[in-house]
Amino acid sequence: MAKNFHTDNKAFMLYKDWEDIFQALDSSEEIGELVMALFAYAKRGETPKLSGGAKIAFLMMRAAIERDGIAWEETCAQRSECGKKGGRPKKSDESGNTDEKAEQTAASTDTAEEKTQGINDTAEKPKAFSQTKRFSEKAKKADKDIDIDKDKDIDTDIDIDKDTDKDIDKDKDKDKAIDKEKKKDAGTAKSVVRSFGTHKNIMLTSEQYNELESRCRSVGLSLESYISKLSQWLFSKGRHCTDPYRIISGWLDNDSKRKTAAKPKERQGCDLSWYDDFAMNVDLSKFL
């Protein structure tokens, strides 16, 4: 009977690169709903109703679970076929019958010798020799049949080993395909768009956000401050920004140059008023 990964497989994979997807969700409630949805699909094949980022994440993870499940079913089917082909074939009855006949021949020979002993030894010797010769020929034939059976068993074992090697090669190819899909899923996770800012109107991918945050830390600036100011300005103007990454990156480059060029006496201690004046007075329309 064919295996079904929903009902027969007792486990399913959770990949490490899914951590970024879980962290991208807005709340713990969404994470909990996503986890329960994964169990419902892996165990019973159910597709729960989700929305927002949880729905997108579920579709990606469901594809991976289904791919792994189908690979598991195919592996089970291949092992079942190998099991049907395996085992040593039964030996024919010819060998056993030959041994039995040989024993009967030997017994009849001994009886004939006992009856004829002392009566006519010269006349019975050729008969006894003939019976012994037939017994020897039958014994040789039995040994030859046994050797043939052994050769057949060896050939069967070799064929089974070849089939097993083919199955191993197929499993390796499937593993390579699964690794390729994992890398593809990891790249997709990096391109997942998240909303930032006070009004959730700044759209950045995880890769863009991490890059900007790293650049801000290197020069002692705050990425959240940039995002908050841009979000407030867009909301107050009722406008939509198509490329916030380019705008924030431009601000960061300008502020980094100003901060590097500024002399210590021009910005003593932690006075960031010069940055606030620039960020609040800059004409954002130039960047949109």
PDB file of N, CA and C in Angstrom, residues 92-143:
ATOM      1  N   SER A  92      15.565 -26.135  -6.091  1.00  0.00           N
ATOM      2  CA  SER A  92      14.685 -27.147  -6.661  1.00  0.00           C
ATOM      3  C   SER A  92      14.783 -28.435  -5.876  1.00  0.00           C
ATOM      4  N   ASP A  93      13.747 -29.282  -5.978  1.00  0.00           N
ATOM      5  CA  ASP A  93      13.710 -30.548  -5.243  1.00  0.00           C
ATOM      6  C   ASP A  93      14.632 -31.593  -5.842  1.00  0.00           C
ATOM      7  N   GLU A  94      15.199 -31.204  -7.039  1.00  0.00           N
ATOM      8  CA  GLU A  94      16.021 -32.208  -7.730  1.00  0.00           C
ATOM      9  C   GLU A  94      17.214 -32.619  -6.900  1.00  0.00           C
ATOM     10  N   SER A  95      17.818 -31.619  -6.215  1.00  0.00           N
ATOM     11  CA  SER A  95      19.002 -31.920  -5.419  1.00  0.00           C
ATOM     12  C   SER A  95      18.653 -32.852  -4.276  1.00  0.00           C
ATOM     13  N   GLY A  96      17.572 -32.540  -3.564  1.00  0.00           N
ATOM     14  CA  GLY A  96      17.182 -33.375  -2.431  1.00  0.00           C
ATOM     15  C   GLY A  96      16.785 -34.763  -2.862  1.00  0.00           C
ATOM     16  N   ASN A  97      16.048 -34.883  -3.951  1.00  0.00           N
ATOM     17  CA  ASN A  97      15.640 -36.199  -4.442  1.00  0.00           C
ATOM     18  C   ASN A  97      16.843 -37.025  -4.844  1.00  0.00           C
ATOM     19  N   THR A  98      17.838 -36.327  -5.402  1.00  0.00           N
ATOM     20  CA  THR A  98      19.047 -37.046  -5.826  1.00  0.00           C
ATOM     21  C   THR A  98      19.754 -37.661  -4.635  1.00  0.00           C
ATOM     22  N   ASP A  99      19.852 -36.885  -3.529  1.00  0.00           N
ATOM     23  CA  ASP A  99      20.499 -37.421  -2.330  1.00  0.00           C
ATOM     24  C   ASP A  99      19.743 -38.622  -1.791  1.00  0.00           C
ATOM     25  N   GLU A 100      18.392 -38.535  -1.808  1.00  0.00           N
ATOM     26  CA  GLU A 100      17.585 -39.627  -1.285  1.00  0.00           C
ATOM     27  C   GLU A 100      17.781 -40.894  -2.129  1.00  0.00           C
ATOM     28  N   LYS A 101      17.795 -40.678  -3.471  1.00  0.00           N
ATOM     29  CA  LYS A 101      17.992 -41.828  -4.353  1.00  0.00           C
ATOM     30  C   LYS A 101      19.370 -42.444  -4.145  1.00  0.00           C
ATOM     31  N   ALA A 102      20.358 -41.570  -3.899  1.00  0.00           N
ATOM     32  CA  ALA A 102      21.716 -42.083  -3.683  1.00  0.00           C
ATOM     33  C   ALA A 102      21.775 -42.947  -2.437  1.00  0.00           C
ATOM     34  N   GLU A 103      21.067 -42.485  -1.355  1.00  0.00           N
ATOM     35  CA  GLU A 103      21.061 -43.272  -0.118  1.00  0.00           C
ATOM     36  C   GLU A 103      20.377 -44.623  -0.348  1.00  0.00           C
ATOM     37  N   GLN A 104      19.235 -44.626  -1.100  1.00  0.00           N
ATOM     38  CA  GLN A 104      18.547 -45.875  -1.382  1.00  0.00           C
ATOM     39  C   GLN A 104      19.430 -46.825  -2.194  1.00  0.00           C
ATOM     40  N   THR A 105      20.152 -46.275  -3.145  1.00  0.00           N
ATOM     41  CA  THR A 105      21.047 -47.100  -3.967  1.00  0.00           C
ATOM     42  C   THR A 105      22.142 -47.727  -3.123  1.00  0.00           C
ATOM     43  N   ALA A 106      22.692 -46.915  -2.213  1.00  0.00           N
ATOM     44  CA  ALA A 106      23.755 -47.441  -1.346  1.00  0.00           C
ATOM     45  C   ALA A 106      23.233 -48.557  -0.454  1.00  0.00           C
ATOM     46  N   ALA A 107      22.004 -48.391   0.076  1.00  0.00           N
ATOM     47  CA  ALA A 107      21.431 -49.407   0.960  1.00  0.00           C
ATOM     48  C   ALA A 107      21.186 -50.713   0.199  1.00  0.00           C
ATOM     49  N   SER A 108      20.649 -50.581  -1.027  1.00  0.00           N
ATOM     50  CA  SER A 108      20.392 -51.795  -1.826  1.00  0.00           C
ATOM     51  C   SER A 108      21.694 -52.498  -2.193  1.00  0.00           C
ATOM     52  N   THR A 109      22.753 -51.725  -2.393  1.00  0.00           N
ATOM     53  CA  THR A 109      24.057 -52.315  -2.716  1.00  0.00           C
ATOM     54  C   THR A 109      24.584 -53.129  -1.549  1.00  0.00           C
ATOM     55  N   ASP A 110      24.471 -52.539  -0.334  1.00  0.00           N
ATOM     56  CA  ASP A 110      24.941 -53.265   0.851  1.00  0.00           C
ATOM     57  C   ASP A 110      24.150 -54.547   1.035  1.00  0.00           C
ATOM     58  N   THR A 111      22.836 -54.531   0.817  1.00  0.00           N
ATOM     59  CA  THR A 111      21.996 -55.721   0.984  1.00  0.00           C
ATOM     60  C   THR A 111      22.366 -56.797  -0.025  1.00  0.00           C
ATOM     61  N   ALA A 112      22.620 -56.377  -1.250  1.00  0.00           N
ATOM     62  CA  ALA A 112      23.001 -57.345  -2.285  1.00  0.00           C
ATOM     63  C   ALA A 112      24.315 -58.018  -1.964  1.00  0.00           C
ATOM     64  N   GLU A 113      25.257 -57.248  -1.429  1.00  0.00           N
ATOM     65  CA  GLU A 113      26.555 -57.829  -1.084  1.00  0.00           C
ATOM     66  C   GLU A 113      26.430 -58.849   0.040  1.00  0.00           C
ATOM     67  N   GLU A 114      25.551 -58.514   1.057  1.00  0.00           N
ATOM     68  CA  GLU A 114      25.375 -59.439   2.165  1.00  0.00           C
ATOM     69  C   GLU A 114      24.749 -60.756   1.696  1.00  0.00           C
ATOM     70  N   LYS A 115      23.769 -60.691   0.775  1.00  0.00           N
ATOM     71  CA  LYS A 115      23.091 -61.901   0.301  1.00  0.00           C
ATOM     72  C   LYS A 115      24.007 -62.799  -0.528  1.00  0.00           C
ATOM     73  N   THR A 116      24.856 -62.182  -1.283  1.00  0.00           N
ATOM     74  CA  THR A 116      25.699 -62.967  -2.209  1.00  0.00           C
ATOM     75  C   THR A 116      27.028 -63.378  -1.620  1.00  0.00           C
ATOM     76  N   GLN A 117      27.309 -62.924  -0.385  1.00  0.00           N
ATOM     77  CA  GLN A 117      28.614 -63.221   0.198  1.00  0.00           C
ATOM     78  C   GLN A 117      28.716 -64.739   0.473  1.00  0.00           C
ATOM     79  N   GLY A 118      29.783 -65.329   0.035  1.00  0.00           N
ATOM     80  CA  GLY A 118      30.029 -66.741   0.262  1.00  0.00           C
ATOM     81  C   GLY A 118      29.363 -67.648  -0.743  1.00  0.00           C
ATOM     82  N   ILE A 119      28.521 -67.145  -1.682  1.00  0.00           N
ATOM     83  CA  ILE A 119      27.851 -68.003  -2.664  1.00  0.00           C
ATOM     84  C   ILE A 119      28.554 -67.917  -4.004  1.00  0.00           C
ATOM     85  N   ASN A 120      28.599 -66.702  -4.546  1.00  0.00           N
ATOM     86  CA  ASN A 120      29.202 -66.563  -5.883  1.00  0.00           C
ATOM     87  C   ASN A 120      29.854 -65.196  -5.970  1.00  0.00           C
ATOM     88  N   ASP A 121      30.950 -65.006  -5.278  1.00  0.00           N
ATOM     89  CA  ASP A 121      31.625 -63.712  -5.217  1.00  0.00           C
ATOM     90  C   ASP A 121      32.066 -63.249  -6.592  1.00  0.00           C
ATOM     91  N   THR A 122      32.540 -64.172  -7.447  1.00  0.00           N
ATOM     92  CA  THR A 122      33.066 -63.790  -8.743  1.00  0.00           C
ATOM     93  C   THR A 122      31.973 -63.261  -9.652  1.00  0.00           C
ATOM     94  N   ALA A 123      30.763 -63.830  -9.575  1.00  0.00           N
ATOM     95  CA  ALA A 123      29.675 -63.417 -10.475  1.00  0.00           C
ATOM     96  C   ALA A 123      29.040 -62.101 -10.042  1.00  0.00           C
ATOM     97  N   GLU A 124      28.998 -61.796  -8.757  1.00  0.00           N
ATOM     98  CA  GLU A 124      28.312 -60.602  -8.250  1.00  0.00           C
ATOM     99  C   GLU A 124      29.187 -59.365  -8.244  1.00  0.00           C
ATOM    100  N   LYS A 125      30.482 -59.498  -8.335  1.00  0.00           N
ATOM    101  CA  LYS A 125      31.377 -58.333  -8.279  1.00  0.00           C
ATOM    102  C   LYS A 125      31.112 -57.341  -9.393  1.00  0.00           C
ATOM    103  N   PRO A 126      30.902 -57.766 -10.641  1.00  0.00           N
ATOM    104  CA  PRO A 126      30.613 -56.777 -11.690  1.00  0.00           C
ATOM    105  C   PRO A 126      29.342 -55.979 -11.396  1.00  0.00           C
ATOM    106  N   LYS A 127      28.291 -56.671 -10.855  1.00  0.00           N
ATOM    107  CA  LYS A 127      27.050 -55.969 -10.534  1.00  0.00           C
ATOM    108  C   LYS A 127      27.258 -54.932  -9.448  1.00  0.00           C
ATOM    109  N   ALA A 128      27.988 -55.315  -8.405  1.00  0.00           N
ATOM    110  CA  ALA A 128      28.266 -54.370  -7.317  1.00  0.00           C
ATOM    111  C   ALA A 128      29.079 -53.198  -7.830  1.00  0.00           C
ATOM    112  N   PHE A 129      30.032 -53.451  -8.711  1.00  0.00           N
ATOM    113  CA  PHE A 129      30.855 -52.377  -9.283  1.00  0.00           C
ATOM    114  C   PHE A 129      30.003 -51.428 -10.124  1.00  0.00           C
ATOM    115  N   SER A 130      29.045 -52.010 -10.884  1.00  0.00           N
ATOM    116  CA  SER A 130      28.156 -51.184 -11.706  1.00  0.00           C
ATOM    117  C   SER A 130      27.281 -50.284 -10.842  1.00  0.00           C
ATOM    118  N   GLN A 131      26.727 -50.836  -9.745  1.00  0.00           N
ATOM    119  CA  GLN A 131      25.903 -50.037  -8.848  1.00  0.00           C
ATOM    120  C   GLN A 131      26.716 -48.926  -8.188  1.00  0.00           C
ATOM    121  N   THR A 132      27.927 -49.237  -7.801  1.00  0.00           N
ATOM    122  CA  THR A 132      28.797 -48.224  -7.182  1.00  0.00           C
ATOM    123  C   THR A 132      29.112 -47.112  -8.165  1.00  0.00           C
ATOM    124  N   LYS A 133      29.309 -47.499  -9.431  1.00  0.00           N
ATOM    125  CA  LYS A 133      29.610 -46.493 -10.458  1.00  0.00           C
ATOM    126  C   LYS A 133      28.420 -45.557 -10.663  1.00  0.00           C
ATOM    127  N   ARG A 134      27.202 -46.152 -10.701  1.00  0.00           N
ATOM    128  CA  ARG A 134      26.005 -45.310 -10.867  1.00  0.00           C
ATOM    129  C   ARG A 134      25.833 -44.361  -9.679  1.00  0.00           C
ATOM    130  N   PHE A 135      26.074 -44.893  -8.497  1.00  0.00           N
ATOM    131  CA  PHE A 135      25.993 -44.052  -7.298  1.00  0.00           C
ATOM    132  C   PHE A 135      26.966 -42.878  -7.369  1.00  0.00           C
ATOM    133  N   SER A 136      28.207 -43.113  -7.819  1.00  0.00           N
ATOM    134  CA  SER A 136      29.214 -42.063  -7.920  1.00  0.00           C
ATOM    135  C   SER A 136      28.804 -41.001  -8.936  1.00  0.00           C
ATOM    136  N   GLU A 137      28.225 -41.460 -10.096  1.00  0.00           N
ATOM    137  CA  GLU A 137      27.811 -40.511 -11.116  1.00  0.00           C
ATOM    138  C   GLU A 137      26.654 -39.629 -10.610  1.00  0.00           C
ATOM    139  N   LYS A 138      25.693 -40.251  -9.889  1.00  0.00           N
ATOM    140  CA  LYS A 138      24.565 -39.483  -9.362  1.00  0.00           C
ATOM    141  C   LYS A 138      25.028 -38.487  -8.298  1.00  0.00           C
ATOM    142  N   ALA A 139      25.996 -38.925  -7.481  1.00  0.00           N
ATOM    143  CA  ALA A 139      26.517 -38.017  -6.459  1.00  0.00           C
ATOM    144  C   ALA A 139      27.203 -36.808  -7.097  1.00  0.00           C
ATOM    145  N   LYS A 140      27.977 -37.067  -8.184  1.00  0.00           N
ATOM    146  CA  LYS A 140      28.632 -35.962  -8.896  1.00  0.00           C
ATOM    147  C   LYS A 140      27.603 -35.008  -9.499  1.00  0.00           C
ATOM    148  N   LYS A 141      26.523 -35.589 -10.073  1.00  0.00           N
ATOM    149  CA  LYS A 141      25.469 -34.764 -10.653  1.00  0.00           C
ATOM    150  C   LYS A 141      24.800 -33.888  -9.595  1.00  0.00           C
ATOM    151  N   ALA A 142      24.592 -34.485  -8.400  1.00  0.00           N
ATOM    152  CA  ALA A 142      23.991 -33.710  -7.302  1.00  0.00           C
ATOM    153  C   ALA A 142      24.897 -32.544  -6.904  1.00  0.00           C
ATOM    154  N   ASP A 143      26.219 -32.800  -6.813  1.00  0.00           N
ATOM    155  CA  ASP A 143      27.157 -31.719  -6.471  1.00  0.00           C
ATOM    156  C   ASP A 143      27.156 -30.630  -7.533  1.00  0.00           C
TER     157      ASP A 143
END
